[in-house]
mmCIF file of C-alpha atoms in Angstrom:
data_model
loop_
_atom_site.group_PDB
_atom_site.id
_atom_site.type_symbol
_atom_site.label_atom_id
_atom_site.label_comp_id
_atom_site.label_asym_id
_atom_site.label_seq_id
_atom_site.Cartn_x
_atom_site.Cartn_y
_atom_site.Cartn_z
ATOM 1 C CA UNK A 1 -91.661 -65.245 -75.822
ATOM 2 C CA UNK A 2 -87.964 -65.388 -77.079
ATOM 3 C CA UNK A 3 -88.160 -61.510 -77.075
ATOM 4 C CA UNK A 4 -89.445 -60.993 -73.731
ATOM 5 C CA UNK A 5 -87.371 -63.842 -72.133
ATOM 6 C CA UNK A 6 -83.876 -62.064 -73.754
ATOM 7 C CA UNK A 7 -85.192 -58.619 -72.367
ATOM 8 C CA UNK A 8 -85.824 -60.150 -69.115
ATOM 9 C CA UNK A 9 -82.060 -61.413 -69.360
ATOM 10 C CA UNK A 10 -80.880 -58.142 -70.656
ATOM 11 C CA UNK A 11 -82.604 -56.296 -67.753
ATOM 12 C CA UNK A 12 -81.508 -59.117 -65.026
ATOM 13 C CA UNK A 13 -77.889 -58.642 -66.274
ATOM 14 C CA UNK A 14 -78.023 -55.024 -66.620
ATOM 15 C CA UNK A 15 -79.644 -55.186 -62.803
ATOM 16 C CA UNK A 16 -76.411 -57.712 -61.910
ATOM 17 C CA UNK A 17 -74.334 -55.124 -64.074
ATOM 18 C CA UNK A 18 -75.661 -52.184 -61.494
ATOM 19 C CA UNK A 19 -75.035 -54.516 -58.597
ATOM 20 C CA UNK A 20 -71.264 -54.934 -59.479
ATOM 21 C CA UNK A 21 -70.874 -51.234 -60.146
ATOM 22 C CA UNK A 22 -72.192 -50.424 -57.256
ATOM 23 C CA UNK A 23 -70.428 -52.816 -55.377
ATOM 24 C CA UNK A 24 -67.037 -52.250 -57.057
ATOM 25 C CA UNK A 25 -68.365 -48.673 -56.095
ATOM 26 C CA UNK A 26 -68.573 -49.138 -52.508
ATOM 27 C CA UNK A 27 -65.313 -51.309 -52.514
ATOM 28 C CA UNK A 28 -63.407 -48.480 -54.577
ATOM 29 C CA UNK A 29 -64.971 -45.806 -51.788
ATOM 30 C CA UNK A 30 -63.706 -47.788 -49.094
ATOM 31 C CA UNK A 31 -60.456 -48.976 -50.308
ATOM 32 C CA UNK A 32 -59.587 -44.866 -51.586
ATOM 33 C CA UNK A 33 -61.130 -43.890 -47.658
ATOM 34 C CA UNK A 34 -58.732 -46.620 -45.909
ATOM 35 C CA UNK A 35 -56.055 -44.969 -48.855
ATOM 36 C CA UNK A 36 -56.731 -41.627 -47.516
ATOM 37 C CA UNK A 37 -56.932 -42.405 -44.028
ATOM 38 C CA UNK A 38 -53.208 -44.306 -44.186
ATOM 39 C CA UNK A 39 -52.084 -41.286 -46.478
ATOM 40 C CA UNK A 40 -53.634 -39.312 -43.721
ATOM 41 C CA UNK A 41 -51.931 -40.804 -41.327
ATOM 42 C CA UNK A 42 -48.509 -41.022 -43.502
ATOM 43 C CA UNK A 43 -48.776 -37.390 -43.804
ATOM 44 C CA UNK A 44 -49.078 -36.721 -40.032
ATOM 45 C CA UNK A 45 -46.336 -39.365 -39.482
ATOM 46 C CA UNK A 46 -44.263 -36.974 -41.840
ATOM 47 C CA UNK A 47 -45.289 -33.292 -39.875
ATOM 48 C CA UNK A 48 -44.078 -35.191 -36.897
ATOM 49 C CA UNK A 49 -41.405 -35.871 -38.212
ATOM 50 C CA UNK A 50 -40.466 -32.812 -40.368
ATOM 51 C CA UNK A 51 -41.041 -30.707 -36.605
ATOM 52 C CA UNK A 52 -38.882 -33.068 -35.278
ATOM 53 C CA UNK A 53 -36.461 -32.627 -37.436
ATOM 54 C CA UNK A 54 -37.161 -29.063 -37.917
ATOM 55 C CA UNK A 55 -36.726 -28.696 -33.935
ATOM 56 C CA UNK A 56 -33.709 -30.597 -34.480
ATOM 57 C CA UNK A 57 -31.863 -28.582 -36.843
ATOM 58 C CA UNK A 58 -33.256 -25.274 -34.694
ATOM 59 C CA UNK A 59 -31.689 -27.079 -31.770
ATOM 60 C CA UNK A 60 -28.447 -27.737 -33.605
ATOM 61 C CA UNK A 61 -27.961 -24.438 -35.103
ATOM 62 C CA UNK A 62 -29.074 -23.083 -31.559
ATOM 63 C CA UNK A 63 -25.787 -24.988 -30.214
ATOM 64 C CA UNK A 64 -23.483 -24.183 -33.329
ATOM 65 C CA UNK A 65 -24.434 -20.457 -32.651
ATOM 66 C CA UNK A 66 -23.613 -20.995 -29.096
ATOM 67 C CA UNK A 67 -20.463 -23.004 -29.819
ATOM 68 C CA UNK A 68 -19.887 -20.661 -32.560
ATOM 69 C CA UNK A 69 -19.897 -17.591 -29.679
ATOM 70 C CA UNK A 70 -17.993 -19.848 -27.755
ATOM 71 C CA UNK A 71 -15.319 -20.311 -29.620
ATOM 72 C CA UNK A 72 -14.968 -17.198 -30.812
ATOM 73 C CA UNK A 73 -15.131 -15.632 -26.989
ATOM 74 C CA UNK A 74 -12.248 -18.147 -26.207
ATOM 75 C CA UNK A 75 -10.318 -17.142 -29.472
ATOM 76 C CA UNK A 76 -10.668 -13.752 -28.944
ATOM 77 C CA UNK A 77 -9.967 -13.950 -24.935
ATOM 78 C CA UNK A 78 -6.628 -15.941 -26.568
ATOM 79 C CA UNK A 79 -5.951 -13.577 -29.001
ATOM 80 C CA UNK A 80 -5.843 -10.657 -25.916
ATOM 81 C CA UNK A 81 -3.696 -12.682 -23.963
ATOM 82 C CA UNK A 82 -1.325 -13.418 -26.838
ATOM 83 C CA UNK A 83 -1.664 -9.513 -27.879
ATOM 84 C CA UNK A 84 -1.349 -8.439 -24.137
ATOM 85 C CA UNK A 85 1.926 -10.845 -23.794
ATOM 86 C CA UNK A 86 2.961 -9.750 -26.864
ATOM 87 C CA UNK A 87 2.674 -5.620 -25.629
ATOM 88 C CA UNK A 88 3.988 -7.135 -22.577
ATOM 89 C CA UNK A 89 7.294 -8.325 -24.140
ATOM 90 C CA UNK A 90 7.473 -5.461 -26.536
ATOM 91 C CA UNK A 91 7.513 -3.122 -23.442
ATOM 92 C CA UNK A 92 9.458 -4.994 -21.562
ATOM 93 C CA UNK A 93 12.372 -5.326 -24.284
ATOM 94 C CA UNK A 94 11.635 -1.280 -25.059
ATOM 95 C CA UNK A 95 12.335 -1.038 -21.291
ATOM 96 C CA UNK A 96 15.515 -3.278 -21.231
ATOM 97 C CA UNK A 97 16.757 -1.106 -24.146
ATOM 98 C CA UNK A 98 15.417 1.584 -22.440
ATOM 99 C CA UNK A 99 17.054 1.040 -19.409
ATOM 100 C CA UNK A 100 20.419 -0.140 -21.618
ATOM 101 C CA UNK A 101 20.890 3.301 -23.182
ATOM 102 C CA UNK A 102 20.159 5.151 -20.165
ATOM 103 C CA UNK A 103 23.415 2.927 -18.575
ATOM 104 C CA UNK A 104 25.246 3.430 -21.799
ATOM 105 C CA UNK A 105 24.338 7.024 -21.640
ATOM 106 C CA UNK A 106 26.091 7.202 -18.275
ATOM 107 C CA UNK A 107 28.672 5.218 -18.880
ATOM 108 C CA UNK A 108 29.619 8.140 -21.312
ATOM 109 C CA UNK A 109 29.330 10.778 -18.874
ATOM 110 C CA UNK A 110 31.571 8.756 -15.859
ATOM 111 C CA UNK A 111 34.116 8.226 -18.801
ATOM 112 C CA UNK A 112 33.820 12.067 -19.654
ATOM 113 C CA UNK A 113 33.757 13.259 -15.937
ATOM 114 C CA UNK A 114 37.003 11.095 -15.347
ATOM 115 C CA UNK A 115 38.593 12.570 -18.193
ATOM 116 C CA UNK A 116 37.649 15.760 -16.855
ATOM 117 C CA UNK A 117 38.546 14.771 -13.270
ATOM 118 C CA UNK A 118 42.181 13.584 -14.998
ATOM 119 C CA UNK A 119 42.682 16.777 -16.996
ATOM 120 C CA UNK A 120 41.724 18.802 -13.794
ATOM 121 C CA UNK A 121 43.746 16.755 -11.706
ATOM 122 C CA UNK A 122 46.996 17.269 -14.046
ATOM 123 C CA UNK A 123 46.636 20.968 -13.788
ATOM 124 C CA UNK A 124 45.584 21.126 -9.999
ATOM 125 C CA UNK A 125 48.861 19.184 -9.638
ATOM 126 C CA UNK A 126 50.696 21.259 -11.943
ATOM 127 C CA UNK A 127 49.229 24.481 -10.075
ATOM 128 C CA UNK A 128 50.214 23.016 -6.503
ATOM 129 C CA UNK A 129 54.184 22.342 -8.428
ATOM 130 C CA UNK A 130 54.140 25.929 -9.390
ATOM 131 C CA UNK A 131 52.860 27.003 -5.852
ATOM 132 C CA UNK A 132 55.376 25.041 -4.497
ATOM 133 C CA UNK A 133 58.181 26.501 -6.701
ATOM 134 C CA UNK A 134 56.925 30.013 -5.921
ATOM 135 C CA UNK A 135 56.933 29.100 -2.214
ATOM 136 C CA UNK A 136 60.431 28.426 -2.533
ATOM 137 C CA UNK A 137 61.430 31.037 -4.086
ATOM 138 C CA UNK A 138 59.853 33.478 -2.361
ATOM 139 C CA UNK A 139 61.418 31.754 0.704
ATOM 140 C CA UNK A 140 64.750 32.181 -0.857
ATOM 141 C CA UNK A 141 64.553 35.375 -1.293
ATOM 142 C CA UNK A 142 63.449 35.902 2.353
ATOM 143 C CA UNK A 143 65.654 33.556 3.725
ATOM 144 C CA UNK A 144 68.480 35.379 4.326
ATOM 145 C CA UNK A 145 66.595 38.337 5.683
ATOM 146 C CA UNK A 146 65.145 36.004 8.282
ATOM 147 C CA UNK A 147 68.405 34.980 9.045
ATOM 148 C CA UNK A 148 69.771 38.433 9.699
ATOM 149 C CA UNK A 149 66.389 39.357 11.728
ATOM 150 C CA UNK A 150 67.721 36.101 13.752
ATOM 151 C CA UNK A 151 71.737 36.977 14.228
ATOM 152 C CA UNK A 152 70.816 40.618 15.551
ATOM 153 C CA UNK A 153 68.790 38.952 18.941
ATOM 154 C CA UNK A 154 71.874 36.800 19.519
ATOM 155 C CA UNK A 155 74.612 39.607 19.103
ATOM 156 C CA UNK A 156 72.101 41.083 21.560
ATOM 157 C CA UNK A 157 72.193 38.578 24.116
ATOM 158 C CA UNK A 158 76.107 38.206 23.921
ATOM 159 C CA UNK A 159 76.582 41.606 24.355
ATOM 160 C CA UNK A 160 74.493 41.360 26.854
ATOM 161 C CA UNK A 161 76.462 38.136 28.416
ATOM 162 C CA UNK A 162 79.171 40.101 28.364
ATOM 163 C CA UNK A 163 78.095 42.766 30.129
ATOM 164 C CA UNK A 164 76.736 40.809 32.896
ATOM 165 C CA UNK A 165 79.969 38.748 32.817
ATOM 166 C CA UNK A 166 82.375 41.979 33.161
ATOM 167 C CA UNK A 167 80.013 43.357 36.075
ATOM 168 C CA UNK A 168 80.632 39.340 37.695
ATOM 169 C CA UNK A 169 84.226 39.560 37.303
ATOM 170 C CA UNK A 170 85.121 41.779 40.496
ATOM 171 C CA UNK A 171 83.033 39.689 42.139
ATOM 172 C CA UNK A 172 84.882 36.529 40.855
ATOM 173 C CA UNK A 173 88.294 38.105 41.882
ATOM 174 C CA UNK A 174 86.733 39.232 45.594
ATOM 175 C CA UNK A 175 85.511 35.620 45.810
ATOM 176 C CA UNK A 176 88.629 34.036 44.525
ATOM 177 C CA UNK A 177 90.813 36.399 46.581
ATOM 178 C CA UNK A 178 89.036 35.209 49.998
ATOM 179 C CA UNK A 179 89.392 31.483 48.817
ATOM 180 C CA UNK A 180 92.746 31.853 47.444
ATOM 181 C CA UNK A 181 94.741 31.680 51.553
ATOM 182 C CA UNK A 182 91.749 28.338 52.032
ATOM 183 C CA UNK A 183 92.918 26.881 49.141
ATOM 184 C CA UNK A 184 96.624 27.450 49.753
ATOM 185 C CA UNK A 185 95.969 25.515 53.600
ATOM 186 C CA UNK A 186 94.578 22.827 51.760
ATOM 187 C CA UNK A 187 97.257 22.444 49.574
ATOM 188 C CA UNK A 188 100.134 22.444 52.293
ATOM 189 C CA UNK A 189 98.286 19.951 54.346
ATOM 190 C CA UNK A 190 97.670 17.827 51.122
ATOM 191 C CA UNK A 191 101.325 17.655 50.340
ATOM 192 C CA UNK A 192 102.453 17.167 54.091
ATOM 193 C CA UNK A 193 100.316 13.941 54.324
ATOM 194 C CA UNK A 194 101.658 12.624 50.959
ATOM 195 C CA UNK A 195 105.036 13.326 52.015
ATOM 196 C CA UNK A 196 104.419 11.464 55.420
ATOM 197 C CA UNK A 197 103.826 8.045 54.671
ATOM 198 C CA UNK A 198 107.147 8.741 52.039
ATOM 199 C CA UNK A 199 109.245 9.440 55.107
ATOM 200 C CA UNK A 200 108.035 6.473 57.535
ATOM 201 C CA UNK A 201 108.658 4.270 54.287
ATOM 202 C CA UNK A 202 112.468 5.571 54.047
ATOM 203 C CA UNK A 203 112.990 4.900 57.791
ATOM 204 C CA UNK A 204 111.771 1.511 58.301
ATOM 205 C CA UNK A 205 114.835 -0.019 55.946
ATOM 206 C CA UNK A 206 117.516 1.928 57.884
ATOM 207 C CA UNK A 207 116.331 0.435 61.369
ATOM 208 C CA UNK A 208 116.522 -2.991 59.983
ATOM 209 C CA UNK A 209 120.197 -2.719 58.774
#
């Protein structure tokens, strides 16, 4: 009796034992399913969120590229425009230096042409004073010549006055010879009307006294 009543207790336990396993069995099953369903989901949560973030940083170094091209466009364009104003200024002082030594350059040449021009003018004046001086004396010399070439026309002419005066003199005598008697009635009458008016004067005090 005592035997079969212990293996009847055995058995009933071992048959509660089997219960519990099986139970803690099923509750282990669905407690590690729920675990792997929220790890499931945890894990999904985390892909979602890695491609977010993945998308993220693609979108970010998308934008650093293009701020990266950006920025070195606008350096660049600025480092043209600096080099270009640089060129710029370097041409433009080469130009101004340029454009100094060509004035310097002819600066040098007016000074040298009025040199010249000075020089030249000294002996173009000293040729005209030795023109002149040769003028002179070459008009000394024919000076007197000139002179003589002058006298011998005017000897002509009074020789030739005088003979036209000595063939005039008869004629002066004829003429003065016919106006001589005229001239010698004027004369008388001239000095018998002064002598008039004399004698009336002399005759009028006499008649008084």
């Amino acid at each position: 009796m005592a035997a079969s009543k212990v293996k009847d207790t055995v058995e009933e336990l071992q048959a509660q034992i089997r219960k519990l396993a099986e139970r803690f069995d099923k509750e282990r099953e669905k407690q590690i399913s729920q675990l792997e369903k929220q790890l499931e989901k945890v894990r999904d949560r985390l892909n979602q969120e890695m491609k977010r973030q993945r998308e993220y940083f693609a979108k970010l170094e998308k934008l650093q590229a293009e701020y990266r091209e950006r920025a070195t466009a606008t350096v660049k364009k600025q480092i043209e425009r600096a080099r270009k104003a640089a060129e710029d200024a370097r041409k433009q002082v080469e130009a101004s230096e340029g454009r100094k030594r060509i004035l310097e350059t002819e600066v040098r040449v007016l000074k040298a042409t009025a040199k010249q021009a000075h020089s030249l003018s000294r002996v173009i004046g000293q040729y005209e004073k030795d023109l002149e001086k040769r003028a002179k004396e070459i008009e000394r010399k024919v000076a007197p010549k000139k002179a003589a070439a002058r006298k011998t026309p005017a000897k002509k002419k009074a020789a030739a006055t005088k003979k036209a005066a000595t063939r005039k003199a008869p004629a002066k005598k004829k003429a003065a010879a016919k106006k001589a008697p005229a001239k010698k009635a004027a004369t008388k009458k001239k000095a018998a009307a002064k002598r008039a008016p004399a004698k009336k004067k002399a005759a009028a005090p006499s008649s008084g006294s």
